[in-house]
Amino acid sequence: MKPIAARIVEIIRTENLAVGTHLPAQMLADRLRVSRQPVNDALGRLCEEGILYREPNRGYFLAKVPLQPVPALAQSDIVTAVYFRIAEDRLSGKLPDEFTESMLKQRYQLTATQLSDVLGRIAQEGWAEKKPGYGWTFSSMLTSSESLVQSYRLRLAVEPAALLEPGYRLEPQALERCKGAEFHLLEGGIENDTPDQLHDRGVRFHETLVEASGNPFFIDTIKRVNRVRRLLSYRSMMDRSRYKQHCKQHLHILELLERERNEEASEAMAEHLRITVKNITKIRKLLDKA
């Protein structure tokens, strides 16, 4: 799927929008069937490219009708495609624990700018880091279905307990954001969102609920687990049949928290994670393929 910024450019061009046209984030989110956050990110990107301009408290407006393709957006397409190729090659054992920039550049036929962008994204997401002096090393990541199940057993011990912390409070705005993300998936996002969008939606849901506990030890633990499961999470999205069930379970947990029925929400979270573990066992061959 094209990046959201490129899809916004298509709307501008196909509808012959005039310079000065207001581009409301919510309207675009509804039209593209995504949440507002990735739309806002895309609008900011287009502003950086000079295609839009921003007025404080009013939003984004069309500064110029863009040429097609926009070089910077085409660059983003290439970087995203190579990013997922590297992720799959790493899981499949085709890449060594340590590597050099020149090796990646040659293997994936990248320009220096593309290489910098893809390594920047990988480093930011925590699954590779630059070695002191020369070269890179892949971080220790989950690479088998059994290790993923083990991570869920840890989450099963932590997340339900976080919902029972004294003083637990999920802010109304955070609750509504979580609800909106689930409804977006049920309305088409399951089929249309990219793997990283799906992964980040799940991460935001679980981290938001744990952060509301106010317990920094719970929060740090969940964030660490989420970082190391990213690659297997991407591969598991080749089978999205379970996501509708996940969304409904998430919404049920949110409803219980909204009504301050935290003990029931904790039980529902535990059941949700147990069901997820069962689902993982059903796709072991997919996760462990070489």
mmCIF file of C-alpha atoms in Angstrom:
data_model
loop_
_atom_site.group_PDB
_atom_site.id
_atom_site.type_symbol
_atom_site.label_atom_id
_atom_site.label_comp_id
_atom_site.label_asym_id
_atom_site.label_seq_id
_atom_site.Cartn_x
_atom_site.Cartn_y
_atom_site.Cartn_z
ATOM 1 C CA MET A 1 0.000 0.000 0.000
ATOM 2 C CA LYS A 2 1.219 3.504 -0.760
ATOM 3 C CA PRO A 3 2.233 5.732 2.163
ATOM 4 C CA ILE A 4 -0.530 8.005 3.408
ATOM 5 C CA ALA A 5 1.304 11.120 2.187
ATOM 6 C CA ALA A 6 1.318 9.730 -1.360
ATOM 7 C CA ARG A 7 -2.391 8.909 -1.121
ATOM 8 C CA ILE A 8 -3.136 12.489 -0.029
ATOM 9 C CA VAL A 9 -1.189 13.731 -3.055
ATOM 10 C CA GLU A 10 -3.403 11.551 -5.271
ATOM 11 C CA ILE A 11 -6.524 13.147 -3.775
ATOM 12 C CA ILE A 12 -5.115 16.625 -4.412
ATOM 13 C CA ARG A 13 -4.333 15.820 -8.029
ATOM 14 C CA THR A 14 -7.383 13.759 -9.020
ATOM 15 C CA GLU A 15 -9.805 16.294 -7.546
ATOM 16 C CA ASN A 16 -7.923 19.303 -8.968
ATOM 17 C CA LEU A 17 -7.858 21.038 -5.603
ATOM 18 C CA ALA A 18 -7.025 24.720 -5.788
ATOM 19 C CA VAL A 19 -4.133 26.362 -3.979
ATOM 20 C CA GLY A 20 -5.383 27.508 -0.583
ATOM 21 C CA THR A 21 -7.792 24.576 -0.127
ATOM 22 C CA HIS A 22 -8.143 23.491 3.492
ATOM 23 C CA LEU A 23 -7.252 19.816 4.115
ATOM 24 C CA PRO A 24 -8.844 18.798 7.443
ATOM 25 C CA ALA A 25 -7.103 15.853 9.108
ATOM 26 C CA GLN A 26 -10.349 14.206 10.209
ATOM 27 C CA MET A 27 -11.822 14.369 6.721
ATOM 28 C CA LEU A 28 -8.723 12.724 5.258
ATOM 29 C CA ALA A 29 -8.656 10.117 8.035
ATOM 30 C CA ASP A 30 -12.267 9.192 7.314
ATOM 31 C CA ARG A 31 -11.670 9.049 3.598
ATOM 32 C CA LEU A 32 -8.478 6.996 3.808
ATOM 33 C CA ARG A 33 -9.897 4.812 6.589
ATOM 34 C CA VAL A 34 -7.013 5.423 8.960
ATOM 35 C CA SER A 35 -6.685 7.117 12.340
ATOM 36 C CA ARG A 36 -5.845 10.811 12.636
ATOM 37 C CA GLN A 37 -2.294 10.309 13.913
ATOM 38 C CA PRO A 38 -0.787 8.872 10.701
ATOM 39 C CA VAL A 39 -2.705 11.508 8.699
ATOM 40 C CA ASN A 40 -1.237 14.285 10.848
ATOM 41 C CA ASP A 41 2.221 12.772 10.360
ATOM 42 C CA ALA A 42 1.667 12.711 6.584
ATOM 43 C CA LEU A 43 0.399 16.289 6.536
ATOM 44 C CA GLY A 44 3.508 17.365 8.429
ATOM 45 C CA ARG A 45 5.659 15.555 5.868
ATOM 46 C CA LEU A 46 3.889 17.290 2.984
ATOM 47 C CA CYS A 47 4.365 20.603 4.766
ATOM 48 C CA GLU A 48 8.111 19.925 4.936
ATOM 49 C CA GLU A 49 8.064 19.270 1.185
ATOM 50 C CA GLY A 50 6.398 22.647 0.573
ATOM 51 C CA ILE A 51 3.212 21.073 -0.806
ATOM 52 C CA LEU A 52 1.148 22.290 2.159
ATOM 53 C CA TYR A 53 1.416 25.129 4.621
ATOM 54 C CA ARG A 54 0.126 25.230 8.171
ATOM 55 C CA GLU A 55 -1.797 27.997 9.920
ATOM 56 C CA PRO A 56 -1.827 27.894 13.735
ATOM 57 C CA ASN A 57 -5.154 26.693 15.169
ATOM 58 C CA ARG A 58 -6.552 26.233 11.637
ATOM 59 C CA GLY A 59 -4.670 23.303 10.144
ATOM 60 C CA TYR A 60 -3.099 22.554 6.768
ATOM 61 C CA PHE A 61 -3.747 24.223 3.402
ATOM 62 C CA LEU A 62 -2.590 23.477 -0.127
ATOM 63 C CA ALA A 63 0.457 25.561 -1.072
ATOM 64 C CA LYS A 64 1.027 24.125 -4.555
ATOM 65 C CA VAL A 65 -0.291 21.322 -6.715
ATOM 66 C CA PRO A 66 2.423 18.653 -6.539
ATOM 67 C CA LEU A 67 4.084 17.004 -9.493
ATOM 68 C CA GLN A 68 3.735 13.253 -9.760
ATOM 69 C CA PRO A 69 5.649 11.402 -8.530
ATOM 70 C CA VAL A 70 6.972 13.499 -5.664
ATOM 71 C CA PRO A 71 10.619 12.411 -5.368
ATOM 72 C CA ALA A 72 10.683 12.430 -1.564
ATOM 73 C CA LEU A 73 7.548 10.261 -1.375
ATOM 74 C CA ALA A 74 8.919 7.819 -3.933
ATOM 75 C CA GLN A 75 12.047 7.637 -1.756
ATOM 76 C CA SER A 76 9.831 6.751 1.207
ATOM 77 C CA ASP A 77 8.250 3.905 -0.786
ATOM 78 C CA ILE A 78 11.679 2.416 -1.525
ATOM 79 C CA VAL A 79 12.890 2.715 2.067
ATOM 80 C CA THR A 80 9.743 1.054 3.422
ATOM 81 C CA ALA A 81 9.977 -1.835 0.941
ATOM 82 C CA VAL A 82 13.646 -2.468 1.753
ATOM 83 C CA TYR A 83 12.957 -2.192 5.480
ATOM 84 C CA PHE A 84 10.528 -5.127 5.303
ATOM 85 C CA ARG A 85 12.889 -7.135 3.075
ATOM 86 C CA ILE A 86 15.635 -6.734 5.682
ATOM 87 C CA ALA A 87 13.221 -7.724 8.468
ATOM 88 C CA GLU A 88 12.180 -10.884 6.598
ATOM 89 C CA ASP A 89 15.773 -11.765 5.673
ATOM 90 C CA ARG A 90 16.829 -11.350 9.303
ATOM 91 C CA LEU A 91 14.060 -13.677 10.528
ATOM 92 C CA SER A 92 14.904 -16.205 7.815
ATOM 93 C CA GLY A 93 18.551 -16.338 8.883
ATOM 94 C CA LYS A 94 19.790 -14.803 5.634
ATOM 95 C CA LEU A 95 21.583 -11.952 7.414
ATOM 96 C CA PRO A 96 24.412 -12.430 9.951
ATOM 97 C CA ASP A 97 24.390 -11.011 13.481
ATOM 98 C CA GLU A 98 26.885 -8.368 12.409
ATOM 99 C CA PHE A 99 26.966 -6.444 9.148
ATOM 100 C CA THR A 100 28.436 -3.404 7.433
ATOM 101 C CA GLU A 101 26.727 -0.532 5.678
ATOM 102 C CA SER A 102 28.482 -1.390 2.421
ATOM 103 C CA MET A 103 27.118 -4.965 2.605
ATOM 104 C CA LEU A 104 23.527 -3.744 2.991
ATOM 105 C CA LYS A 105 23.977 -1.081 0.338
ATOM 106 C CA GLN A 106 25.185 -3.639 -2.196
ATOM 107 C CA ARG A 107 22.756 -6.428 -1.245
ATOM 108 C CA TYR A 108 19.648 -4.220 -1.523
ATOM 109 C CA GLN A 109 20.975 -1.856 -4.212
ATOM 110 C CA LEU A 110 20.497 1.301 -2.164
ATOM 111 C CA THR A 111 21.726 4.837 -2.597
ATOM 112 C CA ALA A 112 23.602 6.415 0.302
ATOM 113 C CA THR A 113 20.491 8.401 1.279
ATOM 114 C CA GLN A 114 18.226 5.349 1.146
ATOM 115 C CA LEU A 115 20.700 3.358 3.226
ATOM 116 C CA SER A 116 20.860 6.114 5.832
ATOM 117 C CA ASP A 117 17.059 6.322 6.009
ATOM 118 C CA VAL A 118 16.478 2.582 6.384
ATOM 119 C CA LEU A 119 19.230 2.161 8.982
ATOM 120 C CA GLY A 120 17.873 5.161 10.852
ATOM 121 C CA ARG A 121 14.447 3.547 11.043
ATOM 122 C CA ILE A 122 15.846 0.165 12.107
ATOM 123 C CA ALA A 123 18.002 1.766 14.801
ATOM 124 C CA GLN A 124 15.129 3.896 16.066
ATOM 125 C CA GLU A 125 12.965 0.787 16.426
ATOM 126 C CA GLY A 126 15.688 -0.972 18.377
ATOM 127 C CA TRP A 127 16.503 -4.059 16.333
ATOM 128 C CA ALA A 128 19.978 -3.015 15.204
ATOM 129 C CA GLU A 129 22.617 -0.678 16.580
ATOM 130 C CA LYS A 130 25.901 0.792 15.402
ATOM 131 C CA LYS A 131 29.002 -0.788 16.887
ATOM 132 C CA PRO A 132 31.732 1.386 18.399
ATOM 133 C CA GLY A 133 34.058 2.221 15.564
ATOM 134 C CA TYR A 134 32.879 0.214 12.574
ATOM 135 C CA GLY A 135 29.911 -1.884 11.504
ATOM 136 C CA TRP A 136 26.504 -2.732 12.902
ATOM 137 C CA THR A 137 24.990 -5.531 14.957
ATOM 138 C CA PHE A 138 21.438 -6.828 15.101
ATOM 139 C CA SER A 139 19.945 -6.647 18.561
ATOM 140 C CA SER A 140 18.661 -9.743 20.312
ATOM 141 C CA MET A 141 15.134 -10.136 18.963
ATOM 142 C CA LEU A 142 12.429 -12.775 19.146
ATOM 143 C CA THR A 143 12.978 -15.100 16.195
ATOM 144 C CA SER A 144 10.779 -18.149 16.924
ATOM 145 C CA SER A 145 7.169 -18.841 17.820
ATOM 146 C CA GLU A 146 8.262 -20.342 21.153
ATOM 147 C CA SER A 147 10.103 -17.174 22.168
ATOM 148 C CA LEU A 148 7.026 -15.149 21.200
ATOM 149 C CA VAL A 149 4.834 -17.377 23.381
ATOM 150 C CA GLN A 150 7.272 -16.874 26.253
ATOM 151 C CA SER A 151 6.980 -13.112 25.851
ATOM 152 C CA TYR A 152 3.198 -13.398 26.109
ATOM 153 C CA ARG A 153 3.536 -15.433 29.306
ATOM 154 C CA LEU A 154 5.488 -12.522 30.758
ATOM 155 C CA ARG A 155 2.813 -10.095 29.578
ATOM 156 C CA LEU A 156 0.159 -12.356 31.100
ATOM 157 C CA ALA A 157 1.862 -11.896 34.476
ATOM 158 C CA VAL A 158 2.251 -8.115 34.123
ATOM 159 C CA GLU A 159 -0.613 -6.532 32.165
ATOM 160 C CA PRO A 160 -3.621 -7.829 34.145
ATOM 161 C CA ALA A 161 -1.814 -6.845 37.363
ATOM 162 C CA ALA A 162 -1.207 -3.321 36.029
ATOM 163 C CA LEU A 163 -4.955 -2.743 35.738
ATOM 164 C CA LEU A 164 -5.307 -3.452 39.474
ATOM 165 C CA GLU A 165 -2.716 -0.933 40.659
ATOM 166 C CA PRO A 166 -3.909 1.519 43.359
ATOM 167 C CA GLY A 167 -4.764 4.852 41.777
ATOM 168 C CA TYR A 168 -5.127 3.381 38.287
ATOM 169 C CA ARG A 169 -6.537 6.042 35.964
ATOM 170 C CA LEU A 170 -7.063 5.897 32.221
ATOM 171 C CA GLU A 171 -7.600 9.449 30.988
ATOM 172 C CA PRO A 172 -10.798 9.944 28.932
ATOM 173 C CA GLN A 173 -8.827 11.262 25.961
ATOM 174 C CA ALA A 174 -6.582 8.195 25.960
ATOM 175 C CA LEU A 175 -9.585 5.911 26.226
ATOM 176 C CA GLU A 176 -11.274 7.567 23.258
ATOM 177 C CA ARG A 177 -8.096 7.335 21.167
ATOM 178 C CA CYS A 178 -7.896 3.618 21.900
ATOM 179 C CA LYS A 179 -11.545 3.127 20.971
ATOM 180 C CA GLY A 180 -11.106 5.052 17.738
ATOM 181 C CA ALA A 181 -8.164 2.894 16.709
ATOM 182 C CA GLU A 182 -10.184 -0.296 17.225
ATOM 183 C CA PHE A 183 -13.202 1.002 15.305
ATOM 184 C CA HIS A 184 -10.883 2.038 12.477
ATOM 185 C CA LEU A 185 -9.611 -1.532 12.186
ATOM 186 C CA LEU A 186 -13.107 -3.012 12.244
ATOM 187 C CA GLU A 187 -14.150 -0.591 9.478
ATOM 188 C CA GLY A 188 -11.457 -1.728 7.049
ATOM 189 C CA GLY A 189 -8.093 -1.133 8.655
ATOM 190 C CA ILE A 190 -7.522 -4.846 9.280
ATOM 191 C CA GLU A 191 -7.369 -5.437 5.546
ATOM 192 C CA ASN A 192 -5.830 -2.122 4.454
ATOM 193 C CA ASP A 193 -3.322 -1.007 7.094
ATOM 194 C CA THR A 194 0.377 -1.735 6.664
ATOM 195 C CA PRO A 195 2.112 -4.220 9.008
ATOM 196 C CA ASP A 196 3.830 -1.440 10.942
ATOM 197 C CA GLN A 197 0.520 0.420 11.373
ATOM 198 C CA LEU A 198 -1.108 -2.736 12.740
ATOM 199 C CA HIS A 199 1.805 -3.436 15.049
ATOM 200 C CA ASP A 200 1.916 0.117 16.363
ATOM 201 C CA ARG A 201 -1.858 0.113 16.975
ATOM 202 C CA GLY A 202 -1.507 -2.959 19.199
ATOM 203 C CA VAL A 203 1.520 -1.526 20.977
ATOM 204 C CA ARG A 204 -0.252 1.771 21.676
ATOM 205 C CA PHE A 205 -3.301 -0.022 23.094
ATOM 206 C CA HIS A 206 -1.382 -2.193 25.556
ATOM 207 C CA GLU A 207 1.182 0.439 26.539
ATOM 208 C CA THR A 208 -1.542 3.056 27.094
ATOM 209 C CA LEU A 209 -3.407 0.745 29.461
ATOM 210 C CA VAL A 210 -0.251 -0.181 31.375
ATOM 211 C CA GLU A 211 0.931 3.448 31.566
ATOM 212 C CA ALA A 212 -2.352 4.344 33.279
ATOM 213 C CA SER A 213 -1.180 2.234 36.244
ATOM 214 C CA GLY A 214 1.499 4.815 37.049
ATOM 215 C CA ASN A 215 3.899 1.969 37.923
ATOM 216 C CA PRO A 216 7.205 2.611 36.112
ATOM 217 C CA PHE A 217 8.353 -1.010 36.504
ATOM 218 C CA PHE A 218 5.304 -2.355 34.694
ATOM 219 C CA ILE A 219 5.651 0.300 32.009
ATOM 220 C CA ASP A 220 9.355 -0.372 31.377
ATOM 221 C CA THR A 221 8.792 -4.131 31.189
ATOM 222 C CA ILE A 222 6.013 -3.897 28.594
ATOM 223 C CA LYS A 223 7.932 -1.414 26.450
ATOM 224 C CA ARG A 224 10.966 -3.714 26.389
ATOM 225 C CA VAL A 225 8.867 -6.724 25.395
ATOM 226 C CA ASN A 226 7.125 -4.775 22.639
ATOM 227 C CA ARG A 227 10.434 -3.687 21.129
ATOM 228 C CA VAL A 228 11.823 -7.209 20.824
ATOM 229 C CA ARG A 229 8.682 -8.781 19.357
ATOM 230 C CA ARG A 230 8.401 -6.357 16.431
ATOM 231 C CA LEU A 231 9.856 -8.591 13.702
ATOM 232 C CA LEU A 232 7.719 -11.636 14.502
ATOM 233 C CA SER A 233 4.733 -9.325 14.800
ATOM 234 C CA TYR A 234 5.286 -8.239 11.194
ATOM 235 C CA ARG A 235 5.490 -11.810 9.953
ATOM 236 C CA SER A 236 2.349 -12.861 11.872
ATOM 237 C CA MET A 237 0.351 -10.241 9.958
ATOM 238 C CA MET A 238 0.454 -12.410 6.877
ATOM 239 C CA ASP A 239 -2.562 -14.022 8.587
ATOM 240 C CA ARG A 240 -4.960 -11.310 9.790
ATOM 241 C CA SER A 241 -7.953 -13.554 10.446
ATOM 242 C CA ARG A 242 -7.679 -13.157 14.227
ATOM 243 C CA TYR A 243 -7.718 -9.352 14.283
ATOM 244 C CA LYS A 244 -11.479 -8.892 14.350
ATOM 245 C CA GLN A 245 -11.614 -10.969 17.511
ATOM 246 C CA HIS A 246 -8.739 -8.955 18.996
ATOM 247 C CA CYS A 247 -10.526 -5.660 18.319
ATOM 248 C CA LYS A 248 -13.705 -6.815 20.018
ATOM 249 C CA GLN A 249 -11.727 -8.014 23.040
ATOM 250 C CA HIS A 250 -9.901 -4.670 23.231
ATOM 251 C CA LEU A 251 -13.179 -2.740 23.104
ATOM 252 C CA HIS A 252 -14.635 -4.929 25.866
ATOM 253 C CA ILE A 253 -11.645 -4.208 28.107
ATOM 254 C CA LEU A 254 -11.961 -0.471 27.411
ATOM 255 C CA GLU A 255 -15.660 -0.544 28.242
ATOM 256 C CA LEU A 256 -14.936 -2.180 31.615
ATOM 257 C CA LEU A 257 -12.197 0.343 32.420
ATOM 258 C CA GLU A 258 -14.491 3.222 31.462
ATOM 259 C CA ARG A 259 -17.003 1.907 34.010
ATOM 260 C CA GLU A 260 -14.174 1.518 36.578
ATOM 261 C CA ARG A 261 -14.703 -2.229 36.755
ATOM 262 C CA ASN A 262 -10.973 -2.884 36.892
ATOM 263 C CA GLU A 263 -11.105 -6.382 38.371
ATOM 264 C CA GLU A 264 -13.271 -7.548 35.478
ATOM 265 C CA ALA A 265 -11.040 -5.659 33.028
ATOM 266 C CA SER A 266 -8.003 -7.436 34.497
ATOM 267 C CA GLU A 267 -9.677 -10.818 34.012
ATOM 268 C CA ALA A 268 -10.669 -9.858 30.463
ATOM 269 C CA MET A 269 -7.069 -8.799 29.705
ATOM 270 C CA ALA A 270 -5.762 -12.123 30.987
ATOM 271 C CA GLU A 271 -8.256 -14.028 28.832
ATOM 272 C CA HIS A 272 -7.350 -11.866 25.806
ATOM 273 C CA LEU A 273 -3.654 -12.697 26.198
ATOM 274 C CA ARG A 274 -4.388 -16.411 26.730
ATOM 275 C CA ILE A 275 -6.423 -16.459 23.507
ATOM 276 C CA THR A 276 -3.571 -14.701 21.700
ATOM 277 C CA VAL A 277 -1.163 -17.417 22.838
ATOM 278 C CA LYS A 278 -3.533 -20.061 21.447
ATOM 279 C CA ASN A 279 -3.702 -18.166 18.153
ATOM 280 C CA ILE A 280 0.098 -18.051 17.955
ATOM 281 C CA THR A 281 0.276 -21.832 18.248
ATOM 282 C CA LYS A 282 -2.018 -22.069 15.221
ATOM 283 C CA ILE A 283 0.392 -20.105 13.025
ATOM 284 C CA ARG A 284 3.682 -21.605 14.242
ATOM 285 C CA LYS A 285 4.644 -22.715 10.743
ATOM 286 C CA LEU A 286 4.187 -19.187 9.459
ATOM 287 C CA LEU A 287 6.271 -17.677 12.263
ATOM 288 C CA ASP A 288 9.042 -20.272 12.118
ATOM 289 C CA LYS A 289 9.448 -20.508 8.351
ATOM 290 C CA ALA A 290 13.021 -20.263 7.164
#
